[in-house]
mmCIF file with all atom_site columns, C-alpha atoms in Angstrom:
data_model
loop_
_atom_site.group_PDB
_atom_site.id
_atom_site.type_symbol
_atom_site.label_atom_id
_atom_site.label_alt_id
_atom_site.label_comp_id
_atom_site.label_asym_id
_atom_site.label_entity_id
_atom_site.label_seq_id
_atom_site.pdbx_PDB_ins_code
_atom_site.Cartn_x
_atom_site.Cartn_y
_atom_site.Cartn_z
_atom_site.occupancy
_atom_site.B_iso_or_equiv
_atom_site.pdbx_formal_charge
_atom_site.auth_seq_id
_atom_site.auth_comp_id
_atom_site.auth_asym_id
_atom_site.auth_atom_id
_atom_site.pdbx_PDB_model_num
ATOM 1   C CA . SER K 1 1   ? -2.981  -2.223  -15.939 1.00 0.00 ? 1490 SER K CA 1
ATOM 2   C CA . GLN K 1 2   ? -0.605  -4.464  -14.056 1.00 0.00 ? 1491 GLN K CA 1
ATOM 3   C CA . GLU K 1 3   ? -2.150  -7.166  -11.923 1.00 0.00 ? 1492 GLU K CA 1
ATOM 4   C CA . LEU K 1 4   ? -0.548  -8.943  -9.011  1.00 0.00 ? 1493 LEU K CA 1
ATOM 5   C CA . GLU K 1 5   ? -1.719  -12.320 -7.806  1.00 0.00 ? 1494 GLU K CA 1
ATOM 6   C CA . GLN K 1 6   ? -0.699  -13.499 -4.349  1.00 0.00 ? 1495 GLN K CA 1
ATOM 7   C CA . SER K 1 7   ? -0.825  -17.037 -3.059  1.00 0.00 ? 1496 SER K CA 1
ATOM 8   C CA . PRO K 1 8   ? -1.903  -18.409 -0.780  1.00 0.00 ? 1497 PRO K CA 1
ATOM 9   C CA . GLN K 1 9   ? -4.681  -16.051 0.272   1.00 0.00 ? 1498 GLN K CA 1
ATOM 10  C CA . SER K 1 10  ? -4.296  -17.217 3.842   1.00 0.00 ? 1499 SER K CA 1
ATOM 11  C CA . LEU K 1 11  ? -1.845  -19.338 5.733   1.00 0.00 ? 1500 LEU K CA 1
ATOM 12  C CA . ILE K 1 12  ? -1.917  -20.874 9.193   1.00 0.00 ? 1501 ILE K CA 1
ATOM 13  C CA . VAL K 1 13  ? 1.317   -22.274 10.564  1.00 0.00 ? 1502 VAL K CA 1
ATOM 14  C CA . GLN K 1 14  ? 2.690   -23.512 13.827  1.00 0.00 ? 1503 GLN K CA 1
ATOM 15  C CA . GLU K 1 15  ? 5.359   -21.405 15.466  1.00 0.00 ? 1504 GLU K CA 1
ATOM 16  C CA . GLY K 1 16  ? 8.803   -22.429 14.289  1.00 0.00 ? 1505 GLY K CA 1
ATOM 17  C CA . LYS K 1 17  ? 7.694   -23.555 10.837  1.00 0.00 ? 1506 LYS K CA 1
ATOM 18  C CA . ASN K 1 18  ? 8.996   -22.083 7.606   1.00 0.00 ? 1507 ASN K CA 1
ATOM 19  C CA . LEU K 1 19  ? 6.614   -20.617 5.059   1.00 0.00 ? 1508 LEU K CA 1
ATOM 20  C CA . THR K 1 20  ? 6.568   -19.011 1.619   1.00 0.00 ? 1509 THR K CA 1
ATOM 21  C CA . ILE K 1 21  ? 4.242   -16.449 0.069   1.00 0.00 ? 1510 ILE K CA 1
ATOM 22  C CA . ASN K 1 22  ? 4.242   -15.905 -3.678  1.00 0.00 ? 1511 ASN K CA 1
ATOM 23  C CA . CYS K 1 23  ? 3.470   -12.892 -5.814  1.00 0.00 ? 1512 CYS K CA 1
ATOM 24  C CA . THR K 1 24  ? 3.007   -13.242 -9.564  1.00 0.00 ? 1513 THR K CA 1
ATOM 25  C CA . SER K 1 25  ? 2.695   -10.436 -12.052 1.00 0.00 ? 1514 SER K CA 1
ATOM 26  C CA . SER K 1 26  ? 0.987   -10.367 -15.438 1.00 0.00 ? 1515 SER K CA 1
ATOM 27  C CA . LYS K 1 27  ? 3.761   -8.085  -16.698 1.00 0.00 ? 1516 LYS K CA 1
ATOM 28  C CA . THR K 1 28  ? 7.450   -7.558  -16.126 1.00 0.00 ? 1517 THR K CA 1
ATOM 29  C CA . LEU K 1 29  ? 8.068   -6.021  -12.753 1.00 0.00 ? 1518 LEU K CA 1
ATOM 30  C CA . TYR K 1 30  ? 10.092  -2.822  -12.571 1.00 0.00 ? 1519 TYR K CA 1
ATOM 31  C CA . GLY K 1 31  ? 10.058  -2.632  -8.838  1.00 0.00 ? 1520 GLY K CA 1
ATOM 32  C CA . LEU K 1 32  ? 8.521   -5.130  -6.435  1.00 0.00 ? 1521 LEU K CA 1
ATOM 33  C CA . TYR K 1 33  ? 7.742   -4.165  -2.854  1.00 0.00 ? 1522 TYR K CA 1
ATOM 34  C CA . TRP K 1 34  ? 6.805   -6.256  0.122   1.00 0.00 ? 1523 TRP K CA 1
ATOM 35  C CA . TYR K 1 35  ? 4.794   -4.745  2.942   1.00 0.00 ? 1524 TYR K CA 1
ATOM 36  C CA . LYS K 1 36  ? 3.395   -6.093  6.174   1.00 0.00 ? 1525 LYS K CA 1
ATOM 37  C CA . GLN K 1 37  ? 0.159   -4.904  7.706   1.00 0.00 ? 1526 GLN K CA 1
ATOM 38  C CA . LYS K 1 38  ? -1.333  -5.597  11.068  1.00 0.00 ? 1527 LYS K CA 1
ATOM 39  C CA . TYR K 1 39  ? -5.089  -5.840  10.839  1.00 0.00 ? 1528 TYR K CA 1
ATOM 40  C CA . GLY K 1 40  ? -6.678  -2.414  10.364  1.00 0.00 ? 1529 GLY K CA 1
ATOM 41  C CA . GLU K 1 41  ? -3.349  -0.586  10.597  1.00 0.00 ? 1530 GLU K CA 1
ATOM 42  C CA . GLY K 1 42  ? -1.029  1.043   8.120   1.00 0.00 ? 1531 GLY K CA 1
ATOM 43  C CA . LEU K 1 43  ? 1.500   -0.826  6.035   1.00 0.00 ? 1532 LEU K CA 1
ATOM 44  C CA . ILE K 1 44  ? 5.118   -1.252  7.031   1.00 0.00 ? 1533 ILE K CA 1
ATOM 45  C CA . PHE K 1 45  ? 7.741   -1.458  4.315   1.00 0.00 ? 1534 PHE K CA 1
ATOM 46  C CA . LEU K 1 46  ? 9.766   -4.683  4.356   1.00 0.00 ? 1535 LEU K CA 1
ATOM 47  C CA . MET K 1 47  ? 11.827  -4.869  1.191   1.00 0.00 ? 1536 MET K CA 1
ATOM 48  C CA . MET K 1 48  ? 12.116  -3.736  -2.377  1.00 0.00 ? 1537 MET K CA 1
ATOM 49  C CA . LEU K 1 49  ? 13.514  -5.757  -5.284  1.00 0.00 ? 1538 LEU K CA 1
ATOM 50  C CA . GLN K 1 50  ? 14.411  -4.453  -8.711  1.00 0.00 ? 1539 GLN K CA 1
ATOM 51  C CA . LYS K 1 51  ? 16.862  -6.702  -10.465 1.00 0.00 ? 1540 LYS K CA 1
ATOM 52  C CA . GLY K 1 52  ? 16.185  -10.129 -11.879 1.00 0.00 ? 1541 GLY K CA 1
ATOM 53  C CA . GLY K 1 53  ? 17.533  -12.769 -9.512  1.00 0.00 ? 1542 GLY K CA 1
ATOM 54  C CA . GLU K 1 54  ? 17.818  -10.294 -6.661  1.00 0.00 ? 1543 GLU K CA 1
ATOM 55  C CA . GLU K 1 55  ? 17.467  -11.560 -3.113  1.00 0.00 ? 1544 GLU K CA 1
ATOM 56  C CA . LYS K 1 56  ? 17.246  -9.563  0.101   1.00 0.00 ? 1545 LYS K CA 1
ATOM 57  C CA . SER K 1 57  ? 16.968  -10.571 3.719   1.00 0.00 ? 1546 SER K CA 1
ATOM 58  C CA . HIS K 1 58  ? 15.916  -8.844  6.877   1.00 0.00 ? 1547 HIS K CA 1
ATOM 59  C CA . GLU K 1 59  ? 16.077  -10.819 10.084  1.00 0.00 ? 1548 GLU K CA 1
ATOM 60  C CA . LYS K 1 60  ? 14.186  -14.041 9.295   1.00 0.00 ? 1549 LYS K CA 1
ATOM 61  C CA . ILE K 1 61  ? 12.457  -12.789 6.168   1.00 0.00 ? 1550 ILE K CA 1
ATOM 62  C CA . THR K 1 62  ? 13.933  -13.310 2.704   1.00 0.00 ? 1551 THR K CA 1
ATOM 63  C CA . ALA K 1 63  ? 12.484  -12.001 -0.537  1.00 0.00 ? 1552 ALA K CA 1
ATOM 64  C CA . LYS K 1 64  ? 13.473  -13.026 -4.043  1.00 0.00 ? 1553 LYS K CA 1
ATOM 65  C CA . LEU K 1 65  ? 12.683  -11.793 -7.521  1.00 0.00 ? 1554 LEU K CA 1
ATOM 66  C CA . ASP K 1 66  ? 12.979  -14.302 -10.337 1.00 0.00 ? 1555 ASP K CA 1
ATOM 67  C CA . GLU K 1 67  ? 15.198  -13.762 -13.356 1.00 0.00 ? 1556 GLU K CA 1
ATOM 68  C CA . LYS K 1 68  ? 12.256  -12.950 -15.611 1.00 0.00 ? 1557 LYS K CA 1
ATOM 69  C CA . LYS K 1 69  ? 11.047  -10.373 -13.084 1.00 0.00 ? 1558 LYS K CA 1
ATOM 70  C CA . GLN K 1 70  ? 7.508   -11.653 -13.069 1.00 0.00 ? 1559 GLN K CA 1
ATOM 71  C CA . GLN K 1 71  ? 7.430   -13.538 -9.812  1.00 0.00 ? 1560 GLN K CA 1
ATOM 72  C CA . SER K 1 72  ? 8.572   -12.847 -6.289  1.00 0.00 ? 1561 SER K CA 1
ATOM 73  C CA . SER K 1 73  ? 8.549   -14.961 -3.166  1.00 0.00 ? 1562 SER K CA 1
ATOM 74  C CA . LEU K 1 74  ? 8.697   -14.037 0.497   1.00 0.00 ? 1563 LEU K CA 1
ATOM 75  C CA . HIS K 1 75  ? 10.103  -16.689 2.787   1.00 0.00 ? 1564 HIS K CA 1
ATOM 76  C CA . ILE K 1 76  ? 9.918   -16.644 6.568   1.00 0.00 ? 1565 ILE K CA 1
ATOM 77  C CA . THR K 1 77  ? 12.206  -18.960 8.483   1.00 0.00 ? 1566 THR K CA 1
ATOM 78  C CA . ALA K 1 78  ? 11.245  -20.272 11.915  1.00 0.00 ? 1567 ALA K CA 1
ATOM 79  C CA . SER K 1 79  ? 8.042   -18.257 12.104  1.00 0.00 ? 1568 SER K CA 1
ATOM 80  C CA . GLN K 1 80  ? 7.024   -16.501 15.309  1.00 0.00 ? 1569 GLN K CA 1
ATOM 81  C CA . PRO K 1 81  ? 3.707   -15.050 16.481  1.00 0.00 ? 1570 PRO K CA 1
ATOM 82  C CA . SER K 1 82  ? 5.152   -11.592 15.762  1.00 0.00 ? 1571 SER K CA 1
ATOM 83  C CA . HIS K 1 83  ? 5.204   -12.484 12.070  1.00 0.00 ? 1572 HIS K CA 1
ATOM 84  C CA . ALA K 1 84  ? 1.436   -12.722 11.978  1.00 0.00 ? 1573 ALA K CA 1
ATOM 85  C CA . GLY K 1 85  ? -0.339  -10.179 9.828   1.00 0.00 ? 1574 GLY K CA 1
ATOM 86  C CA . ILE K 1 86  ? -1.182  -9.435  6.228   1.00 0.00 ? 1575 ILE K CA 1
ATOM 87  C CA . TYR K 1 87  ? 1.618   -9.477  3.689   1.00 0.00 ? 1576 TYR K CA 1
ATOM 88  C CA . LEU K 1 88  ? 1.167   -7.499  0.509   1.00 0.00 ? 1577 LEU K CA 1
ATOM 89  C CA . CYS K 1 89  ? 3.269   -7.263  -2.577  1.00 0.00 ? 1578 CYS K CA 1
ATOM 90  C CA . GLY K 1 90  ? 3.187   -4.073  -4.610  1.00 0.00 ? 1579 GLY K CA 1
ATOM 91  C CA . ALA K 1 91  ? 4.580   -3.062  -7.970  1.00 0.00 ? 1580 ALA K CA 1
ATOM 92  C CA . ALA K 1 92  ? 5.308   0.185   -9.729  1.00 0.00 ? 1581 ALA K CA 1
ATOM 93  C CA . SER K 1 93  ? 4.438   0.853   -13.336 1.00 0.00 ? 1582 SER K CA 1
ATOM 94  C CA . ALA K 1 94  ? 7.385   1.480   -15.568 1.00 0.00 ? 1583 ALA K CA 1
ATOM 95  C CA . GLY K 1 95  ? 8.139   4.846   -17.049 1.00 0.00 ? 1584 GLY K CA 1
ATOM 96  C CA . GLY K 1 96  ? 6.021   7.444   -18.753 1.00 0.00 ? 1585 GLY K CA 1
ATOM 97  C CA . THR K 1 97  ? 3.256   9.405   -17.123 1.00 0.00 ? 1586 THR K CA 1
ATOM 98  C CA . SER K 1 98  ? 2.045   6.417   -15.144 1.00 0.00 ? 1587 SER K CA 1
ATOM 99  C CA . TYR K 1 99  ? 5.224   5.691   -13.230 1.00 0.00 ? 1588 TYR K CA 1
ATOM 100 C CA . GLY K 1 100 ? 3.704   6.913   -10.023 1.00 0.00 ? 1589 GLY K CA 1
ATOM 101 C CA . LYS K 1 101 ? 0.972   4.302   -10.226 1.00 0.00 ? 1590 LYS K CA 1
ATOM 102 C CA . LEU K 1 102 ? 1.316   1.468   -7.792  1.00 0.00 ? 1591 LEU K CA 1
ATOM 103 C CA . THR K 1 103 ? -0.590  -1.782  -7.802  1.00 0.00 ? 1592 THR K CA 1
ATOM 104 C CA . PHE K 1 104 ? -0.891  -4.163  -4.863  1.00 0.00 ? 1593 PHE K CA 1
ATOM 105 C CA . GLY K 1 105 ? -1.782  -7.800  -4.599  1.00 0.00 ? 1594 GLY K CA 1
ATOM 106 C CA . GLN K 1 106 ? -4.816  -8.772  -2.567  1.00 0.00 ? 1595 GLN K CA 1
ATOM 107 C CA . GLY K 1 107 ? -2.684  -9.785  0.395   1.00 0.00 ? 1596 GLY K CA 1
ATOM 108 C CA . THR K 1 108 ? -1.882  -13.000 2.268   1.00 0.00 ? 1597 THR K CA 1
ATOM 109 C CA . ILE K 1 109 ? -3.191  -13.373 5.792   1.00 0.00 ? 1598 ILE K CA 1
ATOM 110 C CA . LEU K 1 110 ? -0.645  -15.147 7.974   1.00 0.00 ? 1599 LEU K CA 1
ATOM 111 C CA . THR K 1 111 ? -1.583  -16.691 11.312  1.00 0.00 ? 1600 THR K CA 1
ATOM 112 C CA . VAL K 1 112 ? 1.128   -18.172 13.523  1.00 0.00 ? 1601 VAL K CA 1
ATOM 113 C CA . HIS K 1 113 ? -0.004  -20.402 16.354  1.00 0.00 ? 1602 HIS K CA 1
ATOM 114 C CA . PRO K 1 114 ? 2.227   -20.554 19.431  1.00 0.00 ? 1603 PRO K CA 1
ATOM 115 C CA . GLU E 2 1   ? 9.418   11.711  14.406  1.00 0.00 ? 647  GLU E CA 1
ATOM 116 C CA . ALA E 2 2   ? 8.917   11.009  10.704  1.00 0.00 ? 648  ALA E CA 1
ATOM 117 C CA . GLN E 2 3   ? 5.304   10.229  10.102  1.00 0.00 ? 649  GLN E CA 1
ATOM 118 C CA . VAL E 2 4   ? 2.213   10.447  7.963   1.00 0.00 ? 650  VAL E CA 1
ATOM 119 C CA . THR E 2 5   ? -0.876  11.594  9.813   1.00 0.00 ? 651  THR E CA 1
ATOM 120 C CA . GLN E 2 6   ? -4.479  11.239  8.768   1.00 0.00 ? 652  GLN E CA 1
ATOM 121 C CA . ASN E 2 7   ? -7.596  12.809  10.202  1.00 0.00 ? 653  ASN E CA 1
ATOM 122 C CA . PRO E 2 8   ? -10.105 11.745  11.161  1.00 0.00 ? 654  PRO E CA 1
ATOM 123 C CA . ARG E 2 9   ? -9.246  8.167   12.049  1.00 0.00 ? 655  ARG E CA 1
ATOM 124 C CA . TYR E 2 10  ? -12.891 7.151   12.117  1.00 0.00 ? 656  TYR E CA 1
ATOM 125 C CA . LEU E 2 11  ? -15.854 8.765   10.426  1.00 0.00 ? 657  LEU E CA 1
ATOM 126 C CA . ILE E 2 12  ? -19.485 7.831   10.056  1.00 0.00 ? 658  ILE E CA 1
ATOM 127 C CA . THR E 2 13  ? -21.447 10.017  7.683   1.00 0.00 ? 659  THR E CA 1
ATOM 128 C CA . VAL E 2 14  ? -24.543 10.039  5.517   1.00 0.00 ? 660  VAL E CA 1
ATOM 129 C CA . THR E 2 15  ? -24.925 9.789   1.775   1.00 0.00 ? 661  THR E CA 1
ATOM 130 C CA . GLY E 2 16  ? -24.303 13.068  -0.017  1.00 0.00 ? 662  GLY E CA 1
ATOM 131 C CA . LYS E 2 17  ? -22.647 14.979  2.792   1.00 0.00 ? 663  LYS E CA 1
ATOM 132 C CA . LYS E 2 18  ? -19.332 16.332  1.568   1.00 0.00 ? 664  LYS E CA 1
ATOM 133 C CA . LEU E 2 19  ? -16.296 15.350  3.570   1.00 0.00 ? 665  LEU E CA 1
ATOM 134 C CA . THR E 2 20  ? -12.541 15.770  3.549   1.00 0.00 ? 666  THR E CA 1
ATOM 135 C CA . VAL E 2 21  ? -9.942  13.416  4.929   1.00 0.00 ? 667  VAL E CA 1
ATOM 136 C CA . THR E 2 22  ? -6.685  15.183  5.607   1.00 0.00 ? 668  THR E CA 1
ATOM 137 C CA . CYS E 2 23  ? -3.220  13.752  5.115   1.00 0.00 ? 669  CYS E CA 1
ATOM 138 C CA . SER E 2 24  ? 0.006   15.361  6.182   1.00 0.00 ? 670  SER E CA 1
ATOM 139 C CA . GLN E 2 25  ? 3.631   14.224  6.117   1.00 0.00 ? 671  GLN E CA 1
ATOM 140 C CA . ASN E 2 26  ? 6.664   15.786  7.787   1.00 0.00 ? 672  ASN E CA 1
ATOM 141 C CA . MET E 2 27  ? 9.376   14.153  5.677   1.00 0.00 ? 673  MET E CA 1
ATOM 142 C CA . ASN E 2 28  ? 9.453   16.654  2.805   1.00 0.00 ? 674  ASN E CA 1
ATOM 143 C CA . HIS E 2 29  ? 8.376   13.889  0.426   1.00 0.00 ? 675  HIS E CA 1
ATOM 144 C CA . GLU E 2 30  ? 7.491   14.786  -3.127  1.00 0.00 ? 676  GLU E CA 1
ATOM 145 C CA . TYR E 2 31  ? 5.250   11.790  -3.737  1.00 0.00 ? 677  TYR E CA 1
ATOM 146 C CA . MET E 2 32  ? 1.936   11.223  -1.973  1.00 0.00 ? 678  MET E CA 1
ATOM 147 C CA . SER E 2 33  ? -0.870  8.816   -2.663  1.00 0.00 ? 679  SER E CA 1
ATOM 148 C CA . TRP E 2 34  ? -4.288  7.712   -1.474  1.00 0.00 ? 680  TRP E CA 1
ATOM 149 C CA . TYR E 2 35  ? -5.496  4.111   -1.305  1.00 0.00 ? 681  TYR E CA 1
ATOM 150 C CA . ARG E 2 36  ? -8.609  2.337   -0.251  1.00 0.00 ? 682  ARG E CA 1
ATOM 151 C CA . GLN E 2 37  ? -8.613  -1.140  1.173   1.00 0.00 ? 683  GLN E CA 1
ATOM 152 C CA . ASP E 2 38  ? -11.600 -3.447  0.901   1.00 0.00 ? 684  ASP E CA 1
ATOM 153 C CA . PRO E 2 39  ? -11.943 -7.116  1.864   1.00 0.00 ? 685  PRO E CA 1
ATOM 154 C CA . GLY E 2 40  ? -11.185 -9.368  -1.070  1.00 0.00 ? 686  GLY E CA 1
ATOM 155 C CA . LEU E 2 41  ? -10.103 -6.462  -3.257  1.00 0.00 ? 687  LEU E CA 1
ATOM 156 C CA . GLY E 2 42  ? -6.883  -5.548  -1.540  1.00 0.00 ? 688  GLY E CA 1
ATOM 157 C CA . LEU E 2 43  ? -5.309  -2.120  -1.640  1.00 0.00 ? 689  LEU E CA 1
ATOM 158 C CA . ARG E 2 44  ? -6.273  0.035   -4.614  1.00 0.00 ? 690  ARG E CA 1
ATOM 159 C CA . GLN E 2 45  ? -4.797  3.365   -5.557  1.00 0.00 ? 691  GLN E CA 1
ATOM 160 C CA . ILE E 2 46  ? -7.242  6.280   -5.809  1.00 0.00 ? 692  ILE E CA 1
ATOM 161 C CA . TYR E 2 47  ? -5.036  9.255   -6.703  1.00 0.00 ? 693  TYR E CA 1
ATOM 162 C CA . TYR E 2 48  ? -1.392  10.109  -6.460  1.00 0.00 ? 694  TYR E CA 1
ATOM 163 C CA . SER E 2 49  ? 0.709   13.230  -6.631  1.00 0.00 ? 695  SER E CA 1
ATOM 164 C CA . MET E 2 50  ? 4.257   13.457  -7.869  1.00 0.00 ? 696  MET E CA 1
ATOM 165 C CA . ASN E 2 51  ? 4.710   16.977  -6.490  1.00 0.00 ? 697  ASN E CA 1
ATOM 166 C CA . VAL E 2 52  ? 2.905   20.208  -5.678  1.00 0.00 ? 698  VAL E CA 1
ATOM 167 C CA . GLU E 2 53  ? 0.128   20.920  -8.182  1.00 0.00 ? 699  GLU E CA 1
ATOM 168 C CA . VAL E 2 54  ? 0.778   17.595  -9.943  1.00 0.00 ? 700  VAL E CA 1
ATOM 169 C CA . THR E 2 55  ? -1.864  14.932  -9.421  1.00 0.00 ? 701  THR E CA 1
ATOM 170 C CA . ASP E 2 56  ? -3.005  11.929  -11.409 1.00 0.00 ? 702  ASP E CA 1
ATOM 171 C CA . LYS E 2 57  ? -5.615  9.213   -11.263 1.00 0.00 ? 703  LYS E CA 1
ATOM 172 C CA . GLY E 2 58  ? -4.960  5.812   -9.826  1.00 0.00 ? 704  GLY E CA 1
ATOM 173 C CA . ASP E 2 59  ? -7.090  2.764   -10.491 1.00 0.00 ? 705  ASP E CA 1
ATOM 174 C CA . VAL E 2 60  ? -10.282 3.846   -8.697  1.00 0.00 ? 706  VAL E CA 1
ATOM 175 C CA . PRO E 2 61  ? -10.602 7.668   -8.861  1.00 0.00 ? 707  PRO E CA 1
ATOM 176 C CA . GLU E 2 62  ? -14.357 7.901   -9.439  1.00 0.00 ? 708  GLU E CA 1
ATOM 177 C CA . GLY E 2 63  ? -16.150 9.829   -6.709  1.00 0.00 ? 709  GLY E CA 1
ATOM 178 C CA . TYR E 2 64  ? -12.981 11.338  -5.260  1.00 0.00 ? 710  TYR E CA 1
ATOM 179 C CA . LYS E 2 65  ? -11.051 14.563  -5.631  1.00 0.00 ? 711  LYS E CA 1
ATOM 180 C CA . VAL E 2 66  ? -7.619  15.569  -4.404  1.00 0.00 ? 712  VAL E CA 1
ATOM 181 C CA . SER E 2 67  ? -5.487  18.664  -4.312  1.00 0.00 ? 713  SER E CA 1
ATOM 182 C CA . ARG E 2 68  ? -1.828  19.293  -3.650  1.00 0.00 ? 714  ARG E CA 1
ATOM 183 C CA . LYS E 2 69  ? -1.320  22.945  -2.869  1.00 0.00 ? 715  LYS E CA 1
ATOM 184 C CA . GLU E 2 70  ? 1.448   22.359  -0.369  1.00 0.00 ? 716  GLU E CA 1
ATOM 185 C CA . LYS E 2 71  ? 4.112   19.717  -0.327  1.00 0.00 ? 717  LYS E CA 1
ATOM 186 C CA . ARG E 2 72  ? 3.193   18.319  3.066   1.00 0.00 ? 718  ARG E CA 1
ATOM 187 C CA . ASN E 2 73  ? -0.595  18.042  2.594   1.00 0.00 ? 719  ASN E CA 1
ATOM 188 C CA . PHE E 2 74  ? -2.699  15.896  0.303   1.00 0.00 ? 720  PHE E CA 1
ATOM 189 C CA . PRO E 2 75  ? -6.383  15.954  1.277   1.00 0.00 ? 721  PRO E CA 1
ATOM 190 C CA . LEU E 2 76  ? -8.914  13.501  -0.105  1.00 0.00 ? 722  LEU E CA 1
ATOM 191 C CA . ILE E 2 77  ? -12.314 14.998  -0.863  1.00 0.00 ? 723  ILE E CA 1
ATOM 192 C CA . LEU E 2 78  ? -15.560 13.124  -1.262  1.00 0.00 ? 724  LEU E CA 1
ATOM 193 C CA . GLU E 2 79  ? -18.000 15.631  -2.752  1.00 0.00 ? 725  GLU E CA 1
ATOM 194 C CA . SER E 2 80  ? -21.047 13.391  -2.463  1.00 0.00 ? 726  SER E CA 1
ATOM 195 C CA . PRO E 2 81  ? -20.205 10.214  -0.559  1.00 0.00 ? 727  PRO E CA 1
ATOM 196 C CA . SER E 2 82  ? -22.109 7.045   -1.312  1.00 0.00 ? 728  SER E CA 1
ATOM 197 C CA . PRO E 2 83  ? -22.305 3.755   0.622   1.00 0.00 ? 729  PRO E CA 1
ATOM 198 C CA . ASN E 2 84  ? -19.930 2.061   -1.834  1.00 0.00 ? 730  ASN E CA 1
ATOM 199 C CA . GLN E 2 85  ? -17.237 4.409   -0.591  1.00 0.00 ? 731  GLN E CA 1
ATOM 200 C CA . THR E 2 86  ? -17.370 2.803   2.820   1.00 0.00 ? 732  THR E CA 1
ATOM 201 C CA . SER E 2 87  ? -13.821 1.584   3.209   1.00 0.00 ? 733  SER E CA 1
ATOM 202 C CA . LEU E 2 88  ? -10.497 1.859   4.995   1.00 0.00 ? 734  LEU E CA 1
ATOM 203 C CA . TYR E 2 89  ? -8.435  4.668   3.492   1.00 0.00 ? 735  TYR E CA 1
ATOM 204 C CA . PHE E 2 90  ? -4.684  5.045   3.626   1.00 0.00 ? 736  PHE E CA 1
ATOM 205 C CA . CYS E 2 91  ? -2.472  7.933   2.712   1.00 0.00 ? 737  CYS E CA 1
ATOM 206 C CA . ALA E 2 92  ? 1.176   7.317   1.883   1.00 0.00 ? 738  ALA E CA 1
ATOM 207 C CA . SER E 2 93  ? 4.227   9.343   0.962   1.00 0.00 ? 739  SER E CA 1
ATOM 208 C CA . SER E 2 94  ? 7.711   8.712   -0.344  1.00 0.00 ? 740  SER E CA 1
ATOM 209 C CA . SER E 2 95  ? 10.671  10.547  -1.747  1.00 0.00 ? 741  SER E CA 1
ATOM 210 C CA . ARG E 2 96  ? 11.060  10.366  -5.497  1.00 0.00 ? 742  ARG E CA 1
ATOM 211 C CA . GLY E 2 97  ? 13.555  7.987   -6.852  1.00 0.00 ? 743  GLY E CA 1
ATOM 212 C CA . GLU E 2 98  ? 13.924  4.330   -7.432  1.00 0.00 ? 744  GLU E CA 1
ATOM 213 C CA . SER E 2 99  ? 13.244  2.988   -3.983  1.00 0.00 ? 745  SER E CA 1
ATOM 214 C CA . TYR E 2 100 ? 9.669   4.156   -3.623  1.00 0.00 ? 746  TYR E CA 1
ATOM 215 C CA . GLU E 2 101 ? 9.662   3.076   -0.024  1.00 0.00 ? 747  GLU E CA 1
ATOM 216 C CA . GLN E 2 102 ? 6.286   4.396   0.963   1.00 0.00 ? 748  GLN E CA 1
ATOM 217 C CA . TYR E 2 103 ? 5.416   5.504   4.461   1.00 0.00 ? 749  TYR E CA 1
ATOM 218 C CA . PHE E 2 104 ? 1.792   4.848   5.285   1.00 0.00 ? 750  PHE E CA 1
ATOM 219 C CA . GLY E 2 105 ? -0.546  6.703   7.564   1.00 0.00 ? 751  GLY E CA 1
ATOM 220 C CA . PRO E 2 106 ? -2.557  4.853   10.231  1.00 0.00 ? 752  PRO E CA 1
ATOM 221 C CA . GLY E 2 107 ? -5.717  4.722   8.121   1.00 0.00 ? 753  GLY E CA 1
ATOM 222 C CA . THR E 2 108 ? -9.158  6.312   8.174   1.00 0.00 ? 754  THR E CA 1
ATOM 223 C CA . ARG E 2 109 ? -12.155 4.048   8.534   1.00 0.00 ? 755  ARG E CA 1
ATOM 224 C CA . LEU E 2 110 ? -15.077 5.639   6.720   1.00 0.00 ? 756  LEU E CA 1
ATOM 225 C CA . THR E 2 111 ? -18.667 4.447   6.900   1.00 0.00 ? 757  THR E CA 1
ATOM 226 C CA . VAL E 2 112 ? -21.275 6.033   4.628   1.00 0.00 ? 758  VAL E CA 1
ATOM 227 C CA . THR E 2 113 ? -24.873 5.219   5.503   1.00 0.00 ? 759  THR E CA 1
#
């Protein structure tokens, strides 16, 4: 099965600092999703990337998928306390009977100090 | 309001006592899924359903059952809960297609003693 490795596992930054979270796959990614979760709550969809080299932005968050489609990064510019939470990357299996199967990374816990 | 609802939100039960966690969505989504989230292990898929009467195993299906008799509902059944099923459970739904933007429920925190 596909495995996703996120790094770092946790991150503490001062408000206003930039940061990057990485997600690496053992296999080619056919769809890479970024979600944010506040502790103990449900996940909120951020972005989805499909094409090699693709980059998407939403407010101060930018996600990229590398050309080989095995690594994605999530970059937050000028972090704010509202960015704090757990960030998870998720990937869909490609084709066949397993294409509904989704795998998630273990998550990155982000703390932003005012 | 488009949403995924789960009930109960919190449940404490004893080993072996059958329980059902309900999940309902009002977005007419074909796809629904159950996950459990455990510290250090992340979010793992238990079962998913591509449509009514179509279900399949995720990565950790042992000890769980599901059914999809109606499009909007996807209950998770624990026939004989054990302490290792103590976890935070999430239900999610999405429309079929390439985006797979999943909408998650608020979670059900289950403790099995």
